[in-house]
Short mmCIF file of C-alpha atoms in Angstrom, two decimals:
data_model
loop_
_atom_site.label_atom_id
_atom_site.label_comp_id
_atom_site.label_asym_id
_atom_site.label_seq_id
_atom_site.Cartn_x
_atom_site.Cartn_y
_atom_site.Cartn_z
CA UNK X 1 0.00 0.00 0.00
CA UNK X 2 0.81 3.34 -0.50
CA UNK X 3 0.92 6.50 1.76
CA UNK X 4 -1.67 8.31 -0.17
CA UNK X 5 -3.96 5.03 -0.05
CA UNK X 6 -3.15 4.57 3.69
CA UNK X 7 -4.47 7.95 4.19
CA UNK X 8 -7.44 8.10 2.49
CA UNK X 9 -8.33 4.52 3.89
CA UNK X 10 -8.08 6.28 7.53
CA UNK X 11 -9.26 9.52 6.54
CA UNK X 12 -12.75 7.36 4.97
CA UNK X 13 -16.40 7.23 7.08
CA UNK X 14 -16.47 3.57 5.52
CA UNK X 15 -14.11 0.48 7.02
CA UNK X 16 -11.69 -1.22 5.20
CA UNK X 17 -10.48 -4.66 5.47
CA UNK X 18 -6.77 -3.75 6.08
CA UNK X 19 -3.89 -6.73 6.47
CA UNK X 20 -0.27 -6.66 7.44
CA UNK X 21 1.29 -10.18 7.31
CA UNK X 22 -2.23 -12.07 6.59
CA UNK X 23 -3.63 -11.03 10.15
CA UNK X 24 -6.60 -8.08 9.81
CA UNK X 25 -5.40 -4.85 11.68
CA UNK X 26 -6.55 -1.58 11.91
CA UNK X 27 -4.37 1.38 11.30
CA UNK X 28 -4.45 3.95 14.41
CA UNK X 29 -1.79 6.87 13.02
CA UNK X 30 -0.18 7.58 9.48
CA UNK X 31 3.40 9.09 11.12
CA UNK X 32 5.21 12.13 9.41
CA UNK X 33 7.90 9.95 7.67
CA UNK X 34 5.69 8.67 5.32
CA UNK X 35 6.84 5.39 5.81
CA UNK X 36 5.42 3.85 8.81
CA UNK X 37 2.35 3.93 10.33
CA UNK X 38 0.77 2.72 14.25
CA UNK X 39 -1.23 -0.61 13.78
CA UNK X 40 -3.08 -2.93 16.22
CA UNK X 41 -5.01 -6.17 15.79
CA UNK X 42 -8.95 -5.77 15.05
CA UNK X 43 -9.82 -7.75 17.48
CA UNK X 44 -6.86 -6.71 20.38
CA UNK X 45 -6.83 -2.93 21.11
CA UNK X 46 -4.34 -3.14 23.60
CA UNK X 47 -1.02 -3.66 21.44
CA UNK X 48 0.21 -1.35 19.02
CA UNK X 49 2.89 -2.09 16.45
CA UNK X 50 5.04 0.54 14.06
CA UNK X 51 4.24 -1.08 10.60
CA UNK X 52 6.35 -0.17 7.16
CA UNK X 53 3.07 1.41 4.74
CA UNK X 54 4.27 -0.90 2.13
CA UNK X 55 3.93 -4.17 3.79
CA UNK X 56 0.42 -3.35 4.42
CA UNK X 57 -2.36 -4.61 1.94
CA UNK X 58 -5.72 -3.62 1.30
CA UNK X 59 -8.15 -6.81 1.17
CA UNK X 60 -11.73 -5.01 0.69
CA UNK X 61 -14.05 -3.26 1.43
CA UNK X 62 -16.30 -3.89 4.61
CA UNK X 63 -20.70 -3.41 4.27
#
């Protein structure tokens, strides 16, 4: 994924299936660099991981 895509998936009223490394995640903060970004699991809130933006991949879109 790109930055530009990363942003307008977080920046977007409608959810996204997001995936780093096959597991679903959510993406909590795009970070200045353009480069990284804060992740956690969908279904864990409680840890947070710095992610590169381009190992994340869009899967679809969620109704």
């Amino acid at each position: 994924m790109d930055y530009t895509r990363a942003q307008e998936i977080v920046a977007s009223p409608k959810e996204y299936e997001v995936s780093y490394n096959g597991v679903s995640i959510w993406i909590d903060k795009l970070h200045d660099d353009g480069k990284t970004a804060t992740v956690h699991l969908r279904r864990s809130l409680e840890e947070r991981s710095e992610v590169d933006i381009g190992e994340l991949k869009e899967e679809y879109l969620v109704h």
